[in-house]
Amino acid sequence: MGTTREIIIKNTHRGLRYEDGRLTAVLDAGRYELPAARRRWGRTDPVVEVTLVDMRERELTLKGQEILTADKVALRVSILTHFKVVDPVAAVERVDSYTDRVYSDVQLAARRSLASMTLEEILTNRNRLSEDILRDVQGAAGGYGVEILRADVKDIVFPGNLQEVMNRVLTAQRLAEAQLVDARTKAEKDVLEARARAEADQVTAAARREAVRLSAEADAAAHRIRTEAEVEALNRLAEAAAVYADHPALLRLRELDTMSALGANAEARLYIGFDKHTTPCGR
């Protein structure tokens, strides 16, 4: 009587059941009895084997991969990959070791991606590198039953003092960009100020023209008033002269009033011609 052996498959795994090397079933989680091989009546029962495949998400790290960038800079890159088996049959039968194959595919994808990027692009856009690796590996891994969940650049190590040199280059570029922004801002400011001055000049010219017009009108009005006053004064003087001509005593009275007013001023000096009022001596 033959014996049997028992196998328990956990929920985290799947079992590939082989009879004499041929796949007969994919076993889910549970308890299974496998017949023991025995020989009877000149024939041997099939040999039954179960290969367990871990279906959990797993982590694989590629450390210190030395890769040349597009501008011939050697970098050491570490890449963290998360993957899981989605097709246990393909993972076991299509490749010798799907873990080793994931490692190789990620390594080659990283080399291809880095070789197409400059050092500056890698420094400023790590996400692109991770996205390129993930996109490249996903298709290949799907062919042997593995799903790549993540492929992130964990570390980048630069040779020698390249980091310091790169920092100076980036600083110089940022300074140049800042100077360009300042120059553009100043140019835009100058344009705005020139436009404002032009508009102000237009307003000032209009105001100046208006001021000139108003000043001319004011001068004309003042001249008219002065002319009218002078004419009025001349008319009054003419009237006074006519009155004085008709009445000489009024002119004499006017002279006496004027002399009286001047005499009230202590600083006034009066020079009166007495010669016409005197007679020569001896006469």
PDB file of C-alpha atoms in Angstrom:
ATOM      1  CA  MET A   1       0.000   0.000   0.000  1.00  0.00           C
ATOM      2  CA  GLY A   2       1.419   3.328  -1.010  1.00  0.00           C
ATOM      3  CA  THR A   3       1.807   6.305   1.248  1.00  0.00           C
ATOM      4  CA  THR A   4       0.851   9.904   0.642  1.00  0.00           C
ATOM      5  CA  ARG A   5       2.423  13.112   1.681  1.00  0.00           C
ATOM      6  CA  GLU A   6       0.683  16.315   2.627  1.00  0.00           C
ATOM      7  CA  ILE A   7       1.443  19.859   1.542  1.00  0.00           C
ATOM      8  CA  ILE A   8      -0.072  23.107   2.778  1.00  0.00           C
ATOM      9  CA  ILE A   9      -0.017  26.184   0.537  1.00  0.00           C
ATOM     10  CA  LYS A  10      -0.381  29.504   2.308  1.00  0.00           C
ATOM     11  CA  ASN A  11      -2.470  32.347   1.005  1.00  0.00           C
ATOM     12  CA  THR A  12       0.746  34.231   0.110  1.00  0.00           C
ATOM     13  CA  HIS A  13       1.810  31.564  -2.381  1.00  0.00           C
ATOM     14  CA  ARG A  14       0.615  29.511  -5.293  1.00  0.00           C
ATOM     15  CA  GLY A  15       1.630  25.938  -6.110  1.00  0.00           C
ATOM     16  CA  LEU A  16       2.518  24.587  -9.527  1.00  0.00           C
ATOM     17  CA  ARG A  17       1.661  20.841  -9.606  1.00  0.00           C
ATOM     18  CA  TYR A  18       3.800  18.738 -11.904  1.00  0.00           C
ATOM     19  CA  GLU A  19       3.402  15.075 -12.800  1.00  0.00           C
ATOM     20  CA  ASP A  20       6.535  13.643 -14.283  1.00  0.00           C
ATOM     21  CA  GLY A  21       7.647  17.139 -15.122  1.00  0.00           C
ATOM     22  CA  ARG A  22       4.435  18.199 -16.817  1.00  0.00           C
ATOM     23  CA  LEU A  23       2.355  21.041 -15.354  1.00  0.00           C
ATOM     24  CA  THR A  24      -1.059  19.714 -14.397  1.00  0.00           C
ATOM     25  CA  ALA A  25      -2.529  22.397 -12.118  1.00  0.00           C
ATOM     26  CA  VAL A  26      -2.027  25.706 -10.348  1.00  0.00           C
ATOM     27  CA  LEU A  27      -2.889  25.204  -6.716  1.00  0.00           C
ATOM     28  CA  ASP A  28      -4.397  27.964  -4.600  1.00  0.00           C
ATOM     29  CA  ALA A  29      -4.040  28.235  -0.833  1.00  0.00           C
ATOM     30  CA  GLY A  30      -5.078  25.055   1.015  1.00  0.00           C
ATOM     31  CA  ARG A  31      -4.142  21.504   2.108  1.00  0.00           C
ATOM     32  CA  TYR A  32      -3.227  18.970  -0.538  1.00  0.00           C
ATOM     33  CA  GLU A  33      -2.292  15.283  -0.458  1.00  0.00           C
ATOM     34  CA  LEU A  34       0.292  14.180  -2.938  1.00  0.00           C
ATOM     35  CA  PRO A  35       0.648  10.504  -3.797  1.00  0.00           C
ATOM     36  CA  ALA A  36       3.977   8.936  -3.204  1.00  0.00           C
ATOM     37  CA  ALA A  37       5.657   7.382  -6.175  1.00  0.00           C
ATOM     38  CA  ARG A  38       5.433   3.580  -6.216  1.00  0.00           C
ATOM     39  CA  ARG A  39       6.138   0.787  -8.568  1.00  0.00           C
ATOM     40  CA  ARG A  40       3.519  -1.852  -9.297  1.00  0.00           C
ATOM     41  CA  TRP A  41       3.072  -4.532 -11.898  1.00  0.00           C
ATOM     42  CA  GLY A  42       6.055  -3.385 -13.853  1.00  0.00           C
ATOM     43  CA  ARG A  43       5.101   0.267 -13.989  1.00  0.00           C
ATOM     44  CA  THR A  44       5.801   3.259 -11.805  1.00  0.00           C
ATOM     45  CA  ASP A  45       3.184   5.778 -10.737  1.00  0.00           C
ATOM     46  CA  PRO A  46       3.791   9.368 -11.867  1.00  0.00           C
ATOM     47  CA  VAL A  47       6.138  11.461  -9.793  1.00  0.00           C
ATOM     48  CA  VAL A  48       4.156  14.411  -8.398  1.00  0.00           C
ATOM     49  CA  GLU A  49       5.947  17.610  -7.405  1.00  0.00           C
ATOM     50  CA  VAL A  50       4.715  21.041  -6.303  1.00  0.00           C
ATOM     51  CA  THR A  51       6.726  24.204  -6.836  1.00  0.00           C
ATOM     52  CA  LEU A  52       5.761  27.081  -4.591  1.00  0.00           C
ATOM     53  CA  VAL A  53       5.747  30.614  -5.972  1.00  0.00           C
ATOM     54  CA  ASP A  54       5.699  33.627  -3.644  1.00  0.00           C
ATOM     55  CA  MET A  55       3.007  36.073  -4.808  1.00  0.00           C
ATOM     56  CA  ARG A  56       3.792  38.855  -2.343  1.00  0.00           C
ATOM     57  CA  GLU A  57       5.247  42.215  -3.236  1.00  0.00           C
ATOM     58  CA  ARG A  58       8.997  42.094  -3.010  1.00  0.00           C
ATOM     59  CA  GLU A  59      11.819  44.579  -2.927  1.00  0.00           C
ATOM     60  CA  LEU A  60      15.008  44.500  -4.940  1.00  0.00           C
ATOM     61  CA  THR A  61      17.845  47.039  -4.632  1.00  0.00           C
ATOM     62  CA  LEU A  62      20.491  47.574  -7.300  1.00  0.00           C
ATOM     63  CA  LYS A  63      23.440  49.124  -5.490  1.00  0.00           C
ATOM     64  CA  GLY A  64      26.294  51.176  -6.907  1.00  0.00           C
ATOM     65  CA  GLN A  65      25.583  50.818 -10.613  1.00  0.00           C
ATOM     66  CA  GLU A  66      28.278  52.792 -12.428  1.00  0.00           C
ATOM     67  CA  ILE A  67      26.736  54.339 -15.529  1.00  0.00           C
ATOM     68  CA  LEU A  68      27.862  56.981 -18.045  1.00  0.00           C
ATOM     69  CA  THR A  69      25.552  59.911 -18.744  1.00  0.00           C
ATOM     70  CA  ALA A  70      25.016  61.483 -22.150  1.00  0.00           C
ATOM     71  CA  ASP A  71      27.777  64.015 -21.401  1.00  0.00           C
ATOM     72  CA  LYS A  72      30.214  61.230 -20.400  1.00  0.00           C
ATOM     73  CA  VAL A  73      30.050  61.638 -16.627  1.00  0.00           C
ATOM     74  CA  ALA A  74      30.360  58.407 -14.627  1.00  0.00           C
ATOM     75  CA  LEU A  75      27.762  58.117 -11.885  1.00  0.00           C
ATOM     76  CA  ARG A  76      27.105  55.448  -9.299  1.00  0.00           C
ATOM     77  CA  VAL A  77      23.376  54.898  -8.995  1.00  0.00           C
ATOM     78  CA  SER A  78      21.318  52.809  -6.569  1.00  0.00           C
ATOM     79  CA  ILE A  79      17.811  51.848  -7.662  1.00  0.00           C
ATOM     80  CA  LEU A  80      15.033  50.506  -5.477  1.00  0.00           C
ATOM     81  CA  THR A  81      12.555  48.230  -7.271  1.00  0.00           C
ATOM     82  CA  HIS A  82       9.244  46.852  -6.030  1.00  0.00           C
ATOM     83  CA  PHE A  83       7.691  43.966  -7.934  1.00  0.00           C
ATOM     84  CA  LYS A  84       5.405  40.989  -7.557  1.00  0.00           C
ATOM     85  CA  VAL A  85       4.528  37.837  -9.478  1.00  0.00           C
ATOM     86  CA  VAL A  86       1.148  37.980 -11.185  1.00  0.00           C
ATOM     87  CA  ASP A  87       1.478  34.873 -13.366  1.00  0.00           C
ATOM     88  CA  PRO A  88       3.255  32.073 -11.468  1.00  0.00           C
ATOM     89  CA  VAL A  89       3.425  29.779 -14.487  1.00  0.00           C
ATOM     90  CA  ALA A  90       5.178  32.347 -16.675  1.00  0.00           C
ATOM     91  CA  ALA A  91       7.464  33.398 -13.794  1.00  0.00           C
ATOM     92  CA  VAL A  92       8.700  29.837 -13.311  1.00  0.00           C
ATOM     93  CA  GLU A  93       8.686  28.441 -16.848  1.00  0.00           C
ATOM     94  CA  ARG A  94       9.706  31.380 -19.085  1.00  0.00           C
ATOM     95  CA  VAL A  95      12.860  32.443 -17.255  1.00  0.00           C
ATOM     96  CA  ASP A  96      15.432  30.625 -15.192  1.00  0.00           C
ATOM     97  CA  SER A  97      15.076  33.039 -12.247  1.00  0.00           C
ATOM     98  CA  TYR A  98      12.595  35.844 -12.437  1.00  0.00           C
ATOM     99  CA  THR A  99      14.351  37.686  -9.579  1.00  0.00           C
ATOM    100  CA  ASP A 100      17.636  37.714 -11.475  1.00  0.00           C
ATOM    101  CA  ARG A 101      15.804  38.731 -14.619  1.00  0.00           C
ATOM    102  CA  VAL A 102      14.163  41.691 -12.881  1.00  0.00           C
ATOM    103  CA  TYR A 103      17.596  42.750 -11.649  1.00  0.00           C
ATOM    104  CA  SER A 104      19.075  42.604 -15.156  1.00  0.00           C
ATOM    105  CA  ASP A 105      16.147  44.367 -16.799  1.00  0.00           C
ATOM    106  CA  VAL A 106      16.191  47.234 -14.288  1.00  0.00           C
ATOM    107  CA  GLN A 107      19.962  47.557 -14.655  1.00  0.00           C
ATOM    108  CA  LEU A 108      19.770  47.753 -18.460  1.00  0.00           C
ATOM    109  CA  ALA A 109      16.828  50.161 -18.347  1.00  0.00           C
ATOM    110  CA  ALA A 110      18.747  52.449 -15.999  1.00  0.00           C
ATOM    111  CA  ARG A 111      21.762  52.419 -18.319  1.00  0.00           C
ATOM    112  CA  ARG A 112      19.625  53.248 -21.341  1.00  0.00           C
ATOM    113  CA  SER A 113      17.839  56.070 -19.538  1.00  0.00           C
ATOM    114  CA  LEU A 114      20.983  57.600 -18.012  1.00  0.00           C
ATOM    115  CA  ALA A 115      22.822  57.378 -21.311  1.00  0.00           C
ATOM    116  CA  SER A 116      20.158  59.614 -22.864  1.00  0.00           C
ATOM    117  CA  MET A 117      20.289  62.256 -20.116  1.00  0.00           C
ATOM    118  CA  THR A 118      22.871  64.878 -19.231  1.00  0.00           C
ATOM    119  CA  LEU A 119      24.124  65.319 -15.691  1.00  0.00           C
ATOM    120  CA  GLU A 120      22.116  68.505 -15.268  1.00  0.00           C
ATOM    121  CA  GLU A 121      18.926  66.770 -16.405  1.00  0.00           C
ATOM    122  CA  ILE A 122      19.516  63.972 -13.903  1.00  0.00           C
ATOM    123  CA  LEU A 123      20.115  66.418 -11.058  1.00  0.00           C
ATOM    124  CA  THR A 124      17.095  68.559 -11.810  1.00  0.00           C
ATOM    125  CA  ASN A 125      14.688  65.794 -12.825  1.00  0.00           C
ATOM    126  CA  ARG A 126      15.171  62.518 -11.002  1.00  0.00           C
ATOM    127  CA  ASN A 127      11.536  61.657 -11.573  1.00  0.00           C
ATOM    128  CA  ARG A 128      12.171  61.347 -15.292  1.00  0.00           C
ATOM    129  CA  LEU A 129      14.863  58.744 -14.655  1.00  0.00           C
ATOM    130  CA  SER A 130      12.548  56.726 -12.411  1.00  0.00           C
ATOM    131  CA  GLU A 131       9.691  57.007 -14.900  1.00  0.00           C
ATOM    132  CA  ASP A 132      11.919  55.941 -17.799  1.00  0.00           C
ATOM    133  CA  ILE A 133      13.140  52.857 -15.910  1.00  0.00           C
ATOM    134  CA  LEU A 134       9.654  51.879 -14.816  1.00  0.00           C
ATOM    135  CA  ARG A 135       8.187  52.289 -18.300  1.00  0.00           C
ATOM    136  CA  ASP A 136      11.030  50.340 -19.900  1.00  0.00           C
ATOM    137  CA  VAL A 137      10.971  47.443 -17.429  1.00  0.00           C
ATOM    138  CA  GLN A 138       7.218  47.010 -17.120  1.00  0.00           C
ATOM    139  CA  GLY A 139       6.810  45.719 -20.654  1.00  0.00           C
ATOM    140  CA  ALA A 140       9.687  43.274 -20.428  1.00  0.00           C
ATOM    141  CA  ALA A 141       8.719  41.966 -16.985  1.00  0.00           C
ATOM    142  CA  GLY A 142       5.138  41.437 -18.049  1.00  0.00           C
ATOM    143  CA  GLY A 143       6.406  38.852 -20.546  1.00  0.00           C
ATOM    144  CA  TYR A 144       7.545  36.551 -17.720  1.00  0.00           C
ATOM    145  CA  GLY A 145       4.649  37.084 -15.331  1.00  0.00           C
ATOM    146  CA  VAL A 146       6.065  39.867 -13.137  1.00  0.00           C
ATOM    147  CA  GLU A 147       4.553  43.280 -12.471  1.00  0.00           C
ATOM    148  CA  ILE A 148       6.981  46.111 -11.697  1.00  0.00           C
ATOM    149  CA  LEU A 149       5.301  48.419  -9.188  1.00  0.00           C
ATOM    150  CA  ARG A 150       8.067  50.949  -8.595  1.00  0.00           C
ATOM    151  CA  ALA A 151      11.584  51.692  -9.807  1.00  0.00           C
ATOM    152  CA  ASP A 152      12.961  54.652  -7.883  1.00  0.00           C
ATOM    153  CA  VAL A 153      16.427  56.162  -7.964  1.00  0.00           C
ATOM    154  CA  LYS A 154      17.553  55.821  -4.366  1.00  0.00           C
ATOM    155  CA  ASP A 155      21.048  57.357  -4.444  1.00  0.00           C
ATOM    156  CA  ILE A 156      23.313  59.095  -6.948  1.00  0.00           C
ATOM    157  CA  VAL A 157      27.021  59.307  -6.161  1.00  0.00           C
ATOM    158  CA  PHE A 158      29.226  61.681  -8.147  1.00  0.00           C
ATOM    159  CA  PRO A 159      32.917  61.060  -8.762  1.00  0.00           C
ATOM    160  CA  GLY A 160      35.518  63.219  -7.007  1.00  0.00           C
ATOM    161  CA  ASN A 161      34.687  66.890  -6.663  1.00  0.00           C
ATOM    162  CA  LEU A 162      32.081  66.807  -9.403  1.00  0.00           C
ATOM    163  CA  GLN A 163      29.370  67.776  -6.934  1.00  0.00           C
ATOM    164  CA  GLU A 164      31.233  70.954  -6.013  1.00  0.00           C
ATOM    165  CA  VAL A 165      31.891  71.796  -9.664  1.00  0.00           C
ATOM    166  CA  MET A 166      28.280  71.132 -10.572  1.00  0.00           C
ATOM    167  CA  ASN A 167      27.099  73.326  -7.727  1.00  0.00           C
ATOM    168  CA  ARG A 168      29.226  76.171  -9.066  1.00  0.00           C
ATOM    169  CA  VAL A 169      27.860  75.638 -12.561  1.00  0.00           C
ATOM    170  CA  LEU A 170      24.279  75.594 -11.322  1.00  0.00           C
ATOM    171  CA  THR A 171      24.941  78.679  -9.197  1.00  0.00           C
ATOM    172  CA  ALA A 172      26.374  80.494 -12.210  1.00  0.00           C
ATOM    173  CA  GLN A 173      23.390  79.472 -14.322  1.00  0.00           C
ATOM    174  CA  ARG A 174      20.941  80.608 -11.664  1.00  0.00           C
ATOM    175  CA  LEU A 175      22.822  83.910 -11.381  1.00  0.00           C
ATOM    176  CA  ALA A 176      22.722  84.351 -15.151  1.00  0.00           C
ATOM    177  CA  GLU A 177      19.001  83.571 -15.180  1.00  0.00           C
ATOM    178  CA  ALA A 178      18.428  86.051 -12.342  1.00  0.00           C
ATOM    179  CA  GLN A 179      20.400  88.716 -14.216  1.00  0.00           C
ATOM    180  CA  LEU A 180      18.365  88.008 -17.331  1.00  0.00           C
ATOM    181  CA  VAL A 181      15.152  88.354 -15.360  1.00  0.00           C
ATOM    182  CA  ASP A 182      16.422  91.616 -13.834  1.00  0.00           C
ATOM    183  CA  ALA A 183      17.391  92.905 -17.273  1.00  0.00           C
ATOM    184  CA  ARG A 184      13.997  92.013 -18.702  1.00  0.00           C
ATOM    185  CA  THR A 185      12.263  93.577 -15.722  1.00  0.00           C
ATOM    186  CA  LYS A 186      14.322  96.756 -16.072  1.00  0.00           C
ATOM    187  CA  ALA A 187      13.622  96.876 -19.805  1.00  0.00           C
ATOM    188  CA  GLU A 188       9.896  96.475 -19.192  1.00  0.00           C
ATOM    189  CA  LYS A 189      10.081  99.134 -16.475  1.00  0.00           C
ATOM    190  CA  ASP A 190      11.922 101.504 -18.820  1.00  0.00           C
ATOM    191  CA  VAL A 191       9.290 100.933 -21.505  1.00  0.00           C
ATOM    192  CA  LEU A 192       6.480 101.635 -19.040  1.00  0.00           C
ATOM    193  CA  GLU A 193       8.243 104.750 -17.738  1.00  0.00           C
ATOM    194  CA  ALA A 194       8.854 105.961 -21.291  1.00  0.00           C
ATOM    195  CA  ARG A 195       5.203 105.466 -22.121  1.00  0.00           C
ATOM    196  CA  ALA A 196       4.195 107.270 -18.926  1.00  0.00           C
ATOM    197  CA  ARG A 197       6.540 110.150 -19.732  1.00  0.00           C
ATOM    198  CA  ALA A 198       5.184 110.343 -23.256  1.00  0.00           C
ATOM    199  CA  GLU A 199       1.631 110.439 -21.947  1.00  0.00           C
ATOM    200  CA  ALA A 200       2.670 112.979 -19.308  1.00  0.00           C
ATOM    201  CA  ASP A 201       4.393 115.061 -21.962  1.00  0.00           C
ATOM    202  CA  GLN A 202       1.236 114.989 -24.013  1.00  0.00           C
ATOM    203  CA  VAL A 203      -0.767 116.057 -21.004  1.00  0.00           C
ATOM    204  CA  THR A 204       1.848 118.697 -20.105  1.00  0.00           C
ATOM    205  CA  ALA A 205       1.923 120.008 -23.653  1.00  0.00           C
ATOM    206  CA  ALA A 206      -1.840 120.283 -23.666  1.00  0.00           C
ATOM    207  CA  ALA A 207      -1.783 121.937 -20.249  1.00  0.00           C
ATOM    208  CA  ARG A 208       0.990 124.243 -21.405  1.00  0.00           C
ATOM    209  CA  ARG A 209      -0.976 125.214 -24.478  1.00  0.00           C
ATOM    210  CA  GLU A 210      -4.011 125.849 -22.296  1.00  0.00           C
ATOM    211  CA  ALA A 211      -1.907 127.878 -19.856  1.00  0.00           C
ATOM    212  CA  VAL A 212      -0.456 129.916 -22.718  1.00  0.00           C
ATOM    213  CA  ARG A 213      -3.931 130.533 -24.063  1.00  0.00           C
ATOM    214  CA  LEU A 214      -5.259 131.624 -20.679  1.00  0.00           C
ATOM    215  CA  SER A 215      -2.188 133.802 -20.087  1.00  0.00           C
ATOM    216  CA  ALA A 216      -2.657 135.470 -23.450  1.00  0.00           C
ATOM    217  CA  GLU A 217      -6.294 136.121 -22.682  1.00  0.00           C
ATOM    218  CA  ALA A 218      -5.348 137.526 -19.265  1.00  0.00           C
ATOM    219  CA  ASP A 219      -2.677 139.754 -20.793  1.00  0.00           C
ATOM    220  CA  ALA A 220      -5.116 140.980 -23.399  1.00  0.00           C
ATOM    221  CA  ALA A 221      -7.719 141.699 -20.739  1.00  0.00           C
ATOM    222  CA  ALA A 222      -5.159 143.508 -18.573  1.00  0.00           C
ATOM    223  CA  HIS A 223      -3.981 145.541 -21.553  1.00  0.00           C
ATOM    224  CA  ARG A 224      -7.535 146.430 -22.385  1.00  0.00           C
ATOM    225  CA  ILE A 225      -8.220 147.528 -18.819  1.00  0.00           C
ATOM    226  CA  ARG A 226      -5.011 149.608 -18.728  1.00  0.00           C
ATOM    227  CA  THR A 227      -5.857 151.189 -22.035  1.00  0.00           C
ATOM    228  CA  GLU A 228      -9.359 152.004 -20.905  1.00  0.00           C
ATOM    229  CA  ALA A 229      -7.995 153.444 -17.638  1.00  0.00           C
ATOM    230  CA  GLU A 230      -5.425 155.538 -19.472  1.00  0.00           C
ATOM    231  CA  VAL A 231      -8.058 156.824 -21.860  1.00  0.00           C
ATOM    232  CA  GLU A 232     -10.300 157.615 -18.915  1.00  0.00           C
ATOM    233  CA  ALA A 233      -7.405 159.350 -17.168  1.00  0.00           C
ATOM    234  CA  LEU A 234      -6.558 161.359 -20.273  1.00  0.00           C
ATOM    235  CA  ASN A 235     -10.172 162.342 -20.625  1.00  0.00           C
ATOM    236  CA  ARG A 236     -10.233 163.523 -17.040  1.00  0.00           C
ATOM    237  CA  LEU A 237      -6.967 165.391 -17.513  1.00  0.00           C
ATOM    238  CA  ALA A 238      -8.358 167.004 -20.640  1.00  0.00           C
ATOM    239  CA  GLU A 239     -11.463 167.988 -18.763  1.00  0.00           C
ATOM    240  CA  ALA A 240      -9.300 169.385 -15.905  1.00  0.00           C
ATOM    241  CA  ALA A 241      -7.113 171.292 -18.331  1.00  0.00           C
ATOM    242  CA  ALA A 242     -10.148 172.815 -19.922  1.00  0.00           C
ATOM    243  CA  VAL A 243     -11.468 173.826 -16.508  1.00  0.00           C
ATOM    244  CA  TYR A 244      -8.087 175.261 -15.454  1.00  0.00           C
ATOM    245  CA  ALA A 245      -7.925 177.154 -18.731  1.00  0.00           C
ATOM    246  CA  ASP A 246     -11.306 178.629 -18.097  1.00  0.00           C
ATOM    247  CA  HIS A 247     -10.573 179.300 -14.445  1.00  0.00           C
ATOM    248  CA  PRO A 248      -6.848 180.084 -13.719  1.00  0.00           C
ATOM    249  CA  ALA A 249      -7.554 180.609 -10.040  1.00  0.00           C
ATOM    250  CA  LEU A 250      -8.342 176.890  -9.731  1.00  0.00           C
ATOM    251  CA  LEU A 251      -4.915 176.043 -11.105  1.00  0.00           C
ATOM    252  CA  ARG A 252      -3.301 178.335  -8.519  1.00  0.00           C
ATOM    253  CA  LEU A 253      -5.328 176.685  -5.781  1.00  0.00           C
ATOM    254  CA  ARG A 254      -4.158 173.305  -6.999  1.00  0.00           C
ATOM    255  CA  GLU A 255      -0.549 174.452  -6.776  1.00  0.00           C
ATOM    256  CA  LEU A 256      -1.046 175.690  -3.191  1.00  0.00           C
ATOM    257  CA  ASP A 257      -2.647 172.357  -2.158  1.00  0.00           C
ATOM    258  CA  THR A 258       0.265 170.451  -3.660  1.00  0.00           C
ATOM    259  CA  MET A 259       2.824 172.650  -1.855  1.00  0.00           C
ATOM    260  CA  SER A 260       0.953 172.219   1.391  1.00  0.00           C
ATOM    261  CA  ALA A 261       1.050 168.463   1.047  1.00  0.00           C
ATOM    262  CA  LEU A 262       4.756 168.475   0.277  1.00  0.00           C
ATOM    263  CA  GLY A 263       5.454 170.816   3.192  1.00  0.00           C
ATOM    264  CA  ALA A 264       4.063 168.280   5.583  1.00  0.00           C
ATOM    265  CA  ASN A 265       6.915 165.934   4.608  1.00  0.00           C
ATOM    266  CA  ALA A 266      10.082 166.847   6.595  1.00  0.00           C
ATOM    267  CA  GLU A 267      12.327 165.263   3.984  1.00  0.00           C
ATOM    268  CA  ALA A 268      10.787 167.159   1.079  1.00  0.00           C
ATOM    269  CA  ARG A 269      12.835 169.945  -0.503  1.00  0.00           C
ATOM    270  CA  LEU A 270      11.086 172.800  -2.257  1.00  0.00           C
ATOM    271  CA  TYR A 271      12.949 174.932  -4.734  1.00  0.00           C
ATOM    272  CA  ILE A 272      10.940 178.072  -5.635  1.00  0.00           C
ATOM    273  CA  GLY A 273      12.124 180.464  -8.302  1.00  0.00           C
ATOM    274  CA  PHE A 274      12.113 183.861  -6.554  1.00  0.00           C
ATOM    275  CA  ASP A 275      14.128 185.531  -9.318  1.00  0.00           C
ATOM    276  CA  LYS A 276      11.059 186.498 -11.216  1.00  0.00           C
ATOM    277  CA  HIS A 277       9.611 188.091  -8.055  1.00  0.00           C
ATOM    278  CA  THR A 278      12.712 190.269  -7.269  1.00  0.00           C
ATOM    279  CA  THR A 279      13.892 193.523  -8.904  1.00  0.00           C
ATOM    280  CA  PRO A 280      17.499 194.447  -9.701  1.00  0.00           C
ATOM    281  CA  CYS A 281      19.380 196.491  -7.104  1.00  0.00           C
ATOM    282  CA  GLY A 282      19.266 200.236  -7.529  1.00  0.00           C
ATOM    283  CA  ARG A 283      16.020 200.296  -9.251  1.00  0.00           C
TER     284      ARG A 283
END
